mmCIF file of C-alpha atoms and ligand atoms in Angstrom:
data_model
loop_
_atom_site.group_PDB
_atom_site.id
_atom_site.type_symbol
_atom_site.label_atom_id
_atom_site.label_comp_id
_atom_site.label_asym_id
_atom_site.label_seq_id
_atom_site.Cartn_x
_atom_site.Cartn_y
_atom_site.Cartn_z
ATOM 1 C CA UNK A 1 -2.278 -16.796 3.479
ATOM 2 C CA UNK A 2 -5.556 -17.508 1.647
ATOM 3 C CA UNK A 3 -5.277 -16.940 -2.073
ATOM 4 C CA UNK A 4 -7.535 -14.191 -3.411
ATOM 5 C CA UNK A 5 -10.790 -15.165 -5.015
ATOM 6 C CA UNK A 6 -10.821 -14.534 -8.755
ATOM 7 C CA UNK A 7 -13.544 -12.073 -9.733
ATOM 8 C CA UNK A 8 -14.479 -12.544 -13.370
ATOM 9 C CA UNK A 9 -16.615 -9.645 -14.578
ATOM 10 C CA UNK A 10 -18.081 -10.399 -18.010
ATOM 11 C CA UNK A 11 -19.612 -7.898 -20.420
ATOM 12 C CA UNK A 12 -20.593 -7.567 -24.085
ATOM 13 C CA UNK A 13 -17.641 -5.558 -25.417
ATOM 14 C CA UNK A 14 -17.652 -2.902 -28.121
ATOM 15 C CA UNK A 15 -15.368 -1.913 -31.013
ATOM 16 C CA UNK A 16 -12.679 0.611 -30.023
ATOM 17 C CA UNK A 17 -12.976 2.414 -33.363
ATOM 18 C CA UNK A 18 -14.891 2.183 -36.628
ATOM 19 C CA UNK A 19 -12.251 -0.126 -38.192
ATOM 20 C CA UNK A 20 -13.039 -2.703 -35.531
ATOM 21 C CA UNK A 21 -16.755 -2.793 -36.348
ATOM 22 C CA UNK A 22 -16.321 -5.474 -39.057
ATOM 23 C CA UNK A 23 -14.453 -8.015 -36.878
ATOM 24 C CA UNK A 24 -16.788 -7.241 -33.969
ATOM 25 C CA UNK A 25 -19.927 -7.744 -36.060
ATOM 26 C CA UNK A 26 -18.434 -10.915 -37.578
ATOM 27 C CA UNK A 27 -17.764 -12.270 -34.076
ATOM 28 C CA UNK A 28 -21.338 -11.489 -32.986
ATOM 29 C CA UNK A 29 -22.515 -13.436 -36.056
ATOM 30 C CA UNK A 30 -20.379 -16.410 -34.995
ATOM 31 C CA UNK A 31 -17.810 -15.952 -37.761
ATOM 32 C CA UNK A 32 -20.126 -15.013 -40.659
ATOM 33 C CA UNK A 33 -19.174 -11.609 -42.053
ATOM 34 C CA UNK A 34 -22.096 -9.163 -42.449
ATOM 35 C CA UNK A 35 -23.129 -7.918 -45.895
ATOM 36 C CA UNK A 36 -21.809 -4.507 -46.988
ATOM 37 C CA UNK A 37 -25.251 -3.073 -46.341
ATOM 38 C CA UNK A 38 -25.469 -4.508 -42.812
ATOM 39 C CA UNK A 39 -21.980 -3.247 -42.027
ATOM 40 C CA UNK A 40 -22.742 0.248 -43.355
ATOM 41 C CA UNK A 41 -25.930 0.334 -41.283
ATOM 42 C CA UNK A 42 -24.054 -0.564 -38.077
ATOM 43 C CA UNK A 43 -21.199 1.864 -38.781
ATOM 44 C CA UNK A 44 -23.844 4.543 -39.373
ATOM 45 C CA UNK A 45 -25.358 3.836 -35.947
ATOM 46 C CA UNK A 46 -21.962 4.147 -34.238
ATOM 47 C CA UNK A 47 -21.339 7.386 -36.134
ATOM 48 C CA UNK A 48 -24.699 8.692 -34.974
ATOM 49 C CA UNK A 49 -23.666 8.249 -31.318
ATOM 50 C CA UNK A 50 -20.300 9.943 -31.862
ATOM 51 C CA UNK A 51 -18.182 7.219 -33.516
ATOM 52 C CA UNK A 52 -17.623 4.887 -30.576
ATOM 53 C CA UNK A 53 -19.705 3.542 -27.759
ATOM 54 C CA UNK A 54 -18.720 4.465 -24.184
ATOM 55 C CA UNK A 55 -19.310 0.842 -23.153
ATOM 56 C CA UNK A 56 -15.640 -0.103 -22.625
ATOM 57 C CA UNK A 57 -15.000 2.741 -20.182
ATOM 58 C CA UNK A 58 -18.253 2.087 -18.349
ATOM 59 C CA UNK A 59 -17.615 -1.669 -18.075
ATOM 60 C CA UNK A 60 -14.139 -0.937 -16.735
ATOM 61 C CA UNK A 61 -15.505 1.472 -14.115
ATOM 62 C CA UNK A 62 -18.206 -1.023 -13.122
ATOM 63 C CA UNK A 63 -15.767 -3.931 -12.803
ATOM 64 C CA UNK A 64 -13.236 -1.905 -10.777
ATOM 65 C CA UNK A 65 -16.034 -0.536 -8.605
ATOM 66 C CA UNK A 66 -17.391 -4.004 -7.737
ATOM 67 C CA UNK A 67 -13.864 -5.220 -6.915
ATOM 68 C CA UNK A 68 -13.220 -2.167 -4.725
ATOM 69 C CA UNK A 69 -16.404 -2.792 -2.733
ATOM 70 C CA UNK A 70 -15.545 -6.480 -2.290
ATOM 71 C CA UNK A 71 -12.010 -5.635 -1.201
ATOM 72 C CA UNK A 72 -13.250 -3.343 1.536
ATOM 73 C CA UNK A 73 -16.170 -5.337 2.959
ATOM 74 C CA UNK A 74 -14.090 -7.503 5.283
ATOM 75 C CA UNK A 75 -14.733 -10.630 3.216
ATOM 76 C CA UNK A 76 -12.267 -12.663 1.186
ATOM 77 C CA UNK A 77 -10.164 -10.366 -1.022
ATOM 78 C CA UNK A 78 -10.754 -10.623 -4.766
ATOM 79 C CA UNK A 79 -8.502 -10.183 -7.785
ATOM 80 C CA UNK A 80 -10.307 -8.652 -10.759
ATOM 81 C CA UNK A 81 -10.340 -10.066 -14.306
ATOM 82 C CA UNK A 82 -12.483 -8.678 -17.112
ATOM 83 C CA UNK A 83 -13.686 -10.837 -19.996
ATOM 84 C CA UNK A 84 -15.735 -9.649 -22.978
ATOM 85 C CA UNK A 85 -18.087 -11.710 -25.101
ATOM 86 C CA UNK A 86 -17.244 -10.113 -28.440
ATOM 87 C CA UNK A 87 -13.954 -8.183 -28.076
ATOM 88 C CA UNK A 88 -10.544 -8.620 -26.489
ATOM 89 C CA UNK A 89 -9.867 -9.371 -23.721
ATOM 90 C CA UNK A 90 -12.279 -12.264 -24.347
ATOM 91 C CA UNK A 91 -13.825 -14.278 -21.529
ATOM 92 C CA UNK A 92 -11.492 -17.155 -22.402
ATOM 93 C CA UNK A 93 -8.452 -14.824 -22.074
ATOM 94 C CA UNK A 94 -9.566 -13.771 -18.595
ATOM 95 C CA UNK A 95 -10.020 -17.389 -17.446
ATOM 96 C CA UNK A 96 -6.599 -18.268 -18.874
ATOM 97 C CA UNK A 97 -5.076 -15.319 -16.970
ATOM 98 C CA UNK A 98 -6.653 -16.499 -13.704
ATOM 99 C CA UNK A 99 -5.255 -19.962 -14.342
ATOM 100 C CA UNK A 100 -1.788 -18.586 -15.139
ATOM 101 C CA UNK A 101 -1.894 -16.524 -11.942
ATOM 102 C CA UNK A 102 -2.489 -19.708 -9.985
ATOM 103 C CA UNK A 103 -5.958 -18.859 -8.660
ATOM 104 C CA UNK A 104 -7.851 -21.910 -7.388
ATOM 105 C CA UNK A 105 -11.310 -20.418 -7.115
ATOM 106 C CA UNK A 106 -13.241 -17.709 -8.913
ATOM 107 C CA UNK A 107 -16.694 -16.211 -9.163
ATOM 108 C CA UNK A 108 -18.078 -14.965 -12.451
ATOM 109 C CA UNK A 109 -20.786 -12.364 -12.927
ATOM 110 C CA UNK A 110 -22.258 -11.031 -16.183
ATOM 111 C CA UNK A 111 -23.215 -7.363 -16.432
ATOM 112 C CA UNK A 112 -26.747 -8.195 -17.554
ATOM 113 C CA UNK A 113 -29.551 -8.692 -15.021
ATOM 114 C CA UNK A 114 -31.774 -11.310 -16.665
ATOM 115 C CA UNK A 115 -30.776 -14.868 -17.548
ATOM 116 C CA UNK A 116 -31.308 -16.355 -20.981
ATOM 117 C CA UNK A 117 -29.604 -19.454 -22.353
ATOM 118 C CA UNK A 118 -28.771 -17.281 -25.386
ATOM 119 C CA UNK A 119 -27.280 -14.357 -23.478
ATOM 120 C CA UNK A 120 -25.922 -14.906 -19.952
ATOM 121 C CA UNK A 121 -25.807 -18.656 -20.649
ATOM 122 C CA UNK A 122 -23.426 -17.982 -23.538
ATOM 123 C CA UNK A 123 -20.996 -16.011 -21.364
ATOM 124 C CA UNK A 124 -21.080 -18.736 -18.734
ATOM 125 C CA UNK A 125 -20.480 -21.497 -21.257
ATOM 126 C CA UNK A 126 -17.370 -19.719 -22.564
ATOM 127 C CA UNK A 127 -15.978 -19.302 -19.034
ATOM 128 C CA UNK A 128 -16.850 -22.805 -17.879
ATOM 129 C CA UNK A 129 -15.410 -24.524 -20.951
ATOM 130 C CA UNK A 130 -12.114 -22.652 -20.691
ATOM 131 C CA UNK A 131 -11.790 -23.395 -16.967
ATOM 132 C CA UNK A 132 -12.532 -27.075 -17.612
ATOM 133 C CA UNK A 133 -10.009 -27.209 -20.444
ATOM 134 C CA UNK A 134 -7.295 -25.698 -18.224
ATOM 135 C CA UNK A 135 -8.440 -27.641 -15.155
ATOM 136 C CA UNK A 136 -8.848 -24.533 -13.043
ATOM 137 C CA UNK A 137 -9.798 -22.279 -11.479
ATOM 138 C CA UNK A 138 -12.917 -23.781 -9.944
ATOM 139 C CA UNK A 139 -15.684 -21.485 -11.137
ATOM 140 C CA UNK A 140 -18.913 -20.460 -9.472
ATOM 141 C CA UNK A 141 -21.237 -18.333 -11.608
ATOM 142 C CA UNK A 142 -23.911 -15.829 -10.614
ATOM 143 C CA UNK A 143 -26.900 -16.787 -12.761
ATOM 144 C CA UNK A 144 -29.077 -13.705 -12.447
ATOM 145 C CA UNK A 145 -29.427 -10.729 -10.165
ATOM 146 C CA UNK A 146 -32.592 -8.987 -11.394
ATOM 147 C CA UNK A 147 -34.242 -9.402 -7.958
ATOM 148 C CA UNK A 148 -31.239 -8.301 -5.907
ATOM 149 C CA UNK A 149 -32.844 -5.847 -3.411
ATOM 150 C CA UNK A 150 -30.279 -3.078 -3.963
ATOM 151 C CA UNK A 151 -30.779 -3.356 -7.744
ATOM 152 C CA UNK A 152 -34.548 -3.067 -7.383
ATOM 153 C CA UNK A 153 -34.079 -0.042 -5.113
ATOM 154 C CA UNK A 154 -32.036 1.848 -7.670
ATOM 155 C CA UNK A 155 -34.190 0.732 -10.608
ATOM 156 C CA UNK A 156 -37.217 2.015 -8.737
ATOM 157 C CA UNK A 157 -35.523 5.328 -7.997
ATOM 158 C CA UNK A 158 -34.545 5.736 -11.661
ATOM 159 C CA UNK A 159 -38.155 5.238 -12.781
ATOM 160 C CA UNK A 160 -39.385 7.621 -10.061
ATOM 161 C CA UNK A 161 -36.887 10.233 -11.246
ATOM 162 C CA UNK A 162 -37.973 9.866 -14.897
ATOM 163 C CA UNK A 163 -41.640 10.111 -13.954
ATOM 164 C CA UNK A 164 -40.858 13.329 -12.102
ATOM 165 C CA UNK A 165 -39.635 14.776 -15.415
ATOM 166 C CA UNK A 166 -43.082 14.231 -16.956
ATOM 167 C CA UNK A 167 -45.554 17.113 -16.893
ATOM 168 C CA UNK A 168 -48.275 14.832 -15.470
ATOM 169 C CA UNK A 169 -46.690 11.682 -13.912
ATOM 170 C CA UNK A 170 -50.117 10.258 -13.043
ATOM 171 C CA UNK A 171 -50.967 10.042 -16.738
ATOM 172 C CA UNK A 172 -47.557 8.854 -17.981
ATOM 173 C CA UNK A 173 -46.979 5.211 -18.899
ATOM 174 C CA UNK A 174 -43.769 3.316 -18.129
ATOM 175 C CA UNK A 175 -42.400 0.901 -20.749
ATOM 176 C CA UNK A 176 -39.957 -1.684 -19.394
ATOM 177 C CA UNK A 177 -37.761 -3.147 -22.111
ATOM 178 C CA UNK A 178 -34.876 -5.515 -22.653
ATOM 179 C CA UNK A 179 -32.966 -6.751 -25.696
ATOM 180 C CA UNK A 180 -35.206 -8.910 -27.828
ATOM 181 C CA UNK A 181 -34.133 -12.471 -28.611
ATOM 182 C CA UNK A 182 -35.257 -14.915 -31.304
ATOM 183 C CA UNK A 183 -38.722 -16.279 -30.572
ATOM 184 C CA UNK A 184 -37.368 -19.818 -30.435
ATOM 185 C CA UNK A 185 -36.241 -19.203 -26.822
ATOM 186 C CA UNK A 186 -39.930 -19.475 -25.922
ATOM 187 C CA UNK A 187 -39.762 -23.182 -26.812
ATOM 188 C CA UNK A 188 -36.645 -23.668 -24.680
ATOM 189 C CA UNK A 189 -38.193 -23.128 -21.238
ATOM 190 C CA UNK A 190 -36.019 -20.001 -21.014
ATOM 191 C CA UNK A 191 -36.507 -17.775 -17.915
ATOM 192 C CA UNK A 192 -35.687 -14.500 -19.748
ATOM 193 C CA UNK A 193 -39.240 -13.261 -20.351
ATOM 194 C CA UNK A 194 -40.395 -14.178 -16.848
ATOM 195 C CA UNK A 195 -37.418 -12.400 -15.296
ATOM 196 C CA UNK A 196 -38.018 -9.188 -17.266
ATOM 197 C CA UNK A 197 -41.570 -9.221 -15.948
ATOM 198 C CA UNK A 198 -40.486 -10.025 -12.385
ATOM 199 C CA UNK A 199 -38.193 -7.007 -12.019
ATOM 200 C CA UNK A 200 -40.579 -4.673 -13.858
ATOM 201 C CA UNK A 201 -43.593 -5.826 -11.833
ATOM 202 C CA UNK A 202 -41.673 -5.279 -8.602
ATOM 203 C CA UNK A 203 -40.829 -1.692 -9.583
ATOM 204 C CA UNK A 204 -44.459 -1.139 -10.622
ATOM 205 C CA UNK A 205 -45.627 -2.507 -7.256
ATOM 206 C CA UNK A 206 -43.269 -0.294 -5.268
ATOM 207 C CA UNK A 207 -44.297 2.827 -7.186
ATOM 208 C CA UNK A 208 -47.958 1.789 -7.352
ATOM 209 C CA UNK A 209 -47.861 2.339 -11.101
ATOM 210 C CA UNK A 210 -51.226 2.267 -12.791
ATOM 211 C CA UNK A 211 -49.873 2.502 -16.322
ATOM 212 C CA UNK A 212 -47.021 0.285 -17.462
ATOM 213 C CA UNK A 213 -46.162 -2.066 -20.321
ATOM 214 C CA UNK A 214 -43.424 -4.474 -21.358
ATOM 215 C CA UNK A 215 -41.694 -4.349 -24.731
ATOM 216 C CA UNK A 216 -38.603 -5.531 -26.551
ATOM 217 C CA UNK A 217 -35.934 -3.532 -28.298
ATOM 218 C CA UNK A 218 -32.864 -3.839 -30.528
ATOM 219 C CA UNK A 219 -34.023 -7.002 -32.352
ATOM 220 C CA UNK A 220 -31.409 -8.376 -34.778
ATOM 221 C CA UNK A 221 -31.674 -8.895 -38.527
ATOM 222 C CA UNK A 222 -31.280 -12.652 -38.691
ATOM 223 C CA UNK A 223 -34.167 -13.716 -40.905
ATOM 224 C CA UNK A 224 -36.003 -15.495 -38.068
ATOM 225 C CA UNK A 225 -38.780 -14.073 -35.896
ATOM 226 C CA UNK A 226 -37.704 -12.130 -32.785
ATOM 227 C CA UNK A 227 -39.815 -11.504 -29.699
ATOM 228 C CA UNK A 228 -42.161 -8.540 -29.774
ATOM 229 C CA UNK A 229 -43.803 -6.170 -29.402
ATOM 230 C CA UNK A 230 -40.928 -3.931 -30.411
ATOM 231 C CA UNK A 231 -40.736 -0.742 -28.377
ATOM 232 C CA UNK A 232 -41.449 1.366 -31.486
ATOM 233 C CA UNK A 233 -44.741 -0.497 -31.981
ATOM 234 C CA UNK A 234 -45.499 -0.110 -28.274
ATOM 235 C CA UNK A 235 -45.145 3.661 -28.688
ATOM 236 C CA UNK A 236 -47.548 3.614 -31.661
ATOM 237 C CA UNK A 237 -50.137 1.588 -29.694
ATOM 238 C CA UNK A 238 -49.792 3.858 -26.682
ATOM 239 C CA UNK A 239 -50.500 6.875 -28.846
ATOM 240 C CA UNK A 240 -53.661 5.166 -30.120
ATOM 241 C CA UNK A 241 -54.655 4.525 -26.504
ATOM 242 C CA UNK A 242 -54.323 8.250 -25.835
ATOM 243 C CA UNK A 243 -51.041 8.424 -23.898
ATOM 244 C CA UNK A 244 -48.916 11.523 -24.429
ATOM 245 C CA UNK A 245 -46.036 10.896 -22.006
ATOM 246 C CA UNK A 246 -43.927 7.746 -21.860
ATOM 247 C CA UNK A 247 -41.054 6.722 -19.585
ATOM 248 C CA UNK A 248 -38.683 4.256 -21.256
ATOM 249 C CA UNK A 249 -36.872 2.001 -18.787
ATOM 250 C CA UNK A 250 -34.353 -0.197 -20.640
ATOM 251 C CA UNK A 251 -33.987 -2.412 -17.604
ATOM 252 C CA UNK A 252 -32.226 -5.198 -19.518
ATOM 253 C CA UNK A 253 -29.147 -2.990 -19.959
ATOM 254 C CA UNK A 254 -26.906 -1.486 -17.319
ATOM 255 C CA UNK A 255 -24.829 1.025 -19.284
ATOM 256 C CA UNK A 256 -25.085 3.815 -21.797
ATOM 257 C CA UNK A 257 -24.197 2.042 -25.041
ATOM 258 C CA UNK A 258 -25.337 1.697 -28.630
ATOM 259 C CA UNK A 259 -28.612 -0.094 -27.828
ATOM 260 C CA UNK A 260 -29.623 2.752 -25.510
ATOM 261 C CA UNK A 261 -27.924 5.776 -27.059
ATOM 262 C CA UNK A 262 -29.109 4.889 -30.575
ATOM 263 C CA UNK A 263 -32.145 2.621 -30.231
ATOM 264 C CA UNK A 264 -33.849 4.702 -27.557
ATOM 265 C CA UNK A 265 -32.272 8.156 -27.637
ATOM 266 C CA UNK A 266 -32.295 8.516 -31.411
ATOM 267 C CA UNK A 267 -34.639 5.954 -33.002
ATOM 268 C CA UNK A 268 -37.386 5.749 -30.369
ATOM 269 C CA UNK A 269 -37.161 9.505 -29.742
ATOM 270 C CA UNK A 270 -37.705 10.118 -33.468
ATOM 271 C CA UNK A 271 -40.818 7.927 -33.521
ATOM 272 C CA UNK A 272 -42.086 9.542 -30.307
ATOM 273 C CA UNK A 273 -41.600 12.976 -31.855
ATOM 274 C CA UNK A 274 -43.557 11.973 -34.962
ATOM 275 C CA UNK A 275 -46.349 10.683 -32.724
ATOM 276 C CA UNK A 276 -46.328 13.784 -30.541
ATOM 277 C CA UNK A 277 -45.271 11.772 -27.473
ATOM 278 C CA UNK A 278 -42.973 13.163 -24.760
ATOM 279 C CA UNK A 279 -40.496 10.314 -24.182
ATOM 280 C CA UNK A 280 -38.290 10.346 -21.072
ATOM 281 C CA UNK A 281 -35.630 7.670 -20.611
ATOM 282 C CA UNK A 282 -34.507 6.441 -17.208
ATOM 283 C CA UNK A 283 -30.807 6.978 -16.506
ATOM 284 C CA UNK A 284 -28.695 3.880 -16.937
ATOM 285 C CA UNK A 285 -26.931 2.324 -13.932
ATOM 286 C CA UNK A 286 -23.376 2.911 -15.208
ATOM 287 C CA UNK A 287 -20.971 3.114 -12.241
ATOM 288 C CA UNK A 288 -23.455 4.296 -9.631
ATOM 289 C CA UNK A 289 -22.142 3.078 -6.268
ATOM 290 C CA UNK A 290 -25.544 1.758 -5.147
ATOM 291 C CA UNK A 291 -25.790 -0.356 -8.292
ATOM 292 C CA UNK A 292 -22.277 -1.749 -7.885
ATOM 293 C CA UNK A 293 -23.156 -2.626 -4.292
ATOM 294 C CA UNK A 294 -26.042 -4.747 -5.627
ATOM 295 C CA UNK A 295 -23.615 -6.674 -7.829
ATOM 296 C CA UNK A 296 -21.125 -7.064 -4.982
ATOM 297 C CA UNK A 297 -23.989 -8.441 -2.861
ATOM 298 C CA UNK A 298 -24.791 -10.968 -5.604
ATOM 299 C CA UNK A 299 -21.140 -12.067 -5.725
ATOM 300 C CA UNK A 300 -20.923 -12.566 -1.947
ATOM 301 C CA UNK A 301 -24.190 -14.547 -1.990
ATOM 302 C CA UNK A 302 -22.798 -16.774 -4.704
ATOM 303 C CA UNK A 303 -19.588 -17.223 -2.697
ATOM 304 C CA UNK A 304 -21.541 -18.232 0.420
ATOM 305 C CA UNK A 305 -23.248 -20.950 -1.580
ATOM 306 C CA UNK A 306 -19.770 -22.519 -1.760
ATOM 307 C CA UNK A 307 -17.227 -22.189 -4.534
HETATM 308 O O1 FEC B 1 -22.336 -0.269 -27.314
HETATM 309 C C1 FEC B 1 -21.984 -1.239 -28.001
HETATM 310 O O2 FEC B 1 -21.157 -1.119 -28.890
HETATM 311 C C2 FEC B 1 -22.471 -2.624 -27.816
HETATM 312 C C3 FEC B 1 -23.862 -2.695 -27.399
HETATM 313 C C4 FEC B 1 -24.536 -4.043 -27.338
HETATM 314 C C5 FEC B 1 -25.001 -4.615 -26.186
HETATM 315 C C6 FEC B 1 -25.737 -5.782 -26.551
HETATM 316 C C7 FEC B 1 -26.388 -6.569 -25.660
HETATM 317 C C8 FEC B 1 -27.124 -7.682 -25.971
HETATM 318 N N1 FEC B 1 -27.192 -8.293 -27.199
HETATM 319 C C9 FEC B 1 -27.997 -9.374 -27.102
HETATM 320 C C10 FEC B 1 -28.304 -10.271 -28.087
HETATM 321 C C11 FEC B 1 -27.944 -10.136 -29.419
HETATM 322 C C12 FEC B 1 -28.255 -11.078 -30.471
HETATM 323 C C13 FEC B 1 -27.760 -10.558 -31.650
HETATM 324 C C14 FEC B 1 -27.152 -9.303 -31.328
HETATM 325 C C15 FEC B 1 -26.543 -8.460 -32.238
HETATM 326 C C16 FEC B 1 -25.911 -7.275 -31.918
HETATM 327 C C17 FEC B 1 -25.261 -6.388 -32.885
HETATM 328 C C18 FEC B 1 -24.725 -5.324 -32.180
HETATM 329 C C19 FEC B 1 -25.031 -5.538 -30.784
HETATM 330 N N2 FEC B 1 -25.744 -6.724 -30.674
HETATM 331 FE FE1 FEC B 1 -26.375 -7.560 -28.931
HETATM 332 N N3 FEC B 1 -25.690 -5.939 -27.924
HETATM 333 C C20 FEC B 1 -24.951 -4.881 -28.426
HETATM 334 C C21 FEC B 1 -24.654 -4.690 -29.761
HETATM 335 N N4 FEC B 1 -27.260 -9.080 -29.977
HETATM 336 C C22 FEC B 1 -23.957 -4.143 -32.717
HETATM 337 C C23 FEC B 1 -25.198 -6.626 -34.385
HETATM 338 C C24 FEC B 1 -26.044 -5.677 -35.167
HETATM 339 C C25 FEC B 1 -27.481 -5.685 -34.748
HETATM 340 O O3 FEC B 1 -28.122 -6.755 -34.813
HETATM 341 O O4 FEC B 1 -27.915 -4.623 -34.289
HETATM 342 C C26 FEC B 1 -27.875 -11.180 -33.055
HETATM 343 C C27 FEC B 1 -26.697 -12.079 -33.342
HETATM 344 C C28 FEC B 1 -26.792 -12.699 -34.732
HETATM 345 O O5 FEC B 1 -26.776 -11.928 -35.717
HETATM 346 O O6 FEC B 1 -26.896 -13.914 -34.780
HETATM 347 C C29 FEC B 1 -28.982 -12.413 -30.275
HETATM 348 C C30 FEC B 1 -28.493 -9.460 -25.736
HETATM 349 C C31 FEC B 1 -27.966 -8.417 -25.038
HETATM 350 C C32 FEC B 1 -28.241 -8.024 -23.560
HETATM 351 C C33 FEC B 1 -27.465 -8.891 -22.638
HETATM 352 C C34 FEC B 1 -25.992 -8.612 -22.693
HETATM 353 O O7 FEC B 1 -25.562 -7.453 -22.471
HETATM 354 O O8 FEC B 1 -25.270 -9.573 -22.993
HETATM 355 C C35 FEC B 1 -29.451 -10.514 -25.194
HETATM 356 C C36 FEC B 1 -24.774 -4.125 -24.793
#
């Protein structure tokens, strides 16, 4: 009997409670503990969204959903492993588990649509290095899936739905955003910016949008310049241009988590309120079946290219 294909679903990870914020933040900062002020700021943001982020539950539902689709599509059966970038079970733990279970081949996918050396590339490096160290399983990695047709379909429908919640959709402007990264990626021939534009432009084309912009959100405090314009500045400029209704589409994220529930729903909403702008956010993908189908499609495509 053919052995199952390992399915490695990788995601960011989130602290399970407020006590775990310090080790989590320290891991994100590659082992450097944050200052007391930075820690208090982050704890405050988690408290503002209810104490914990729903990301773990959503990632789990997404991963199980993709595996369920793949195990009922008539293709090679998969065995699911979840690996997080910044919390246990780490990506390395998941690869070690696949190795211990005797799997020969696996496919890895990151729950983030656009590729950057600093984001998706980091997940892939962790998985690849562990598999090489253990001499198996043989890994094939999905690089990006921002142009997967089923993903574009649902992204388009989410923007359409948000526009419908505006009092005058023809005058509303859509802002497509993703997590900012340090500006130095622009010198690294990194595809991240191009990919954000590709998926946003495709949605704009399908909906024949006349008014849309691109922006960045959730920039870190690292002392180096991060890519802009930040979404808060985009809102200010849009107000100056005369817009009164804005649809925020955080297309770089696929779940309700801190960067959406705080950065958009609290911080950006506050700025919009001060500016007198009606801000409507598109619903995140979460465990929507149509979205999970898009990811399952990306996995099967990667498999066909030969593991
Ligand atoms: O809900 C949650 O608890 C977790 C939400 C979360 C997601 C996420 C996704 C991305 N990040 C990306 C890049 C960076 C870089 C740094 C950085 C820092 C943080 C901090 C928190 C955090 N990120 Fe994150 N990110 C999430 C949460 N991120 C918390 C630390 C405090 C802060 O800066 O706000 C800076 C690292 C450094 O200090 O050197 C860079 C990218 C993504 C989207 C792709 C992905 O999901 O992997 C890119 C979700």
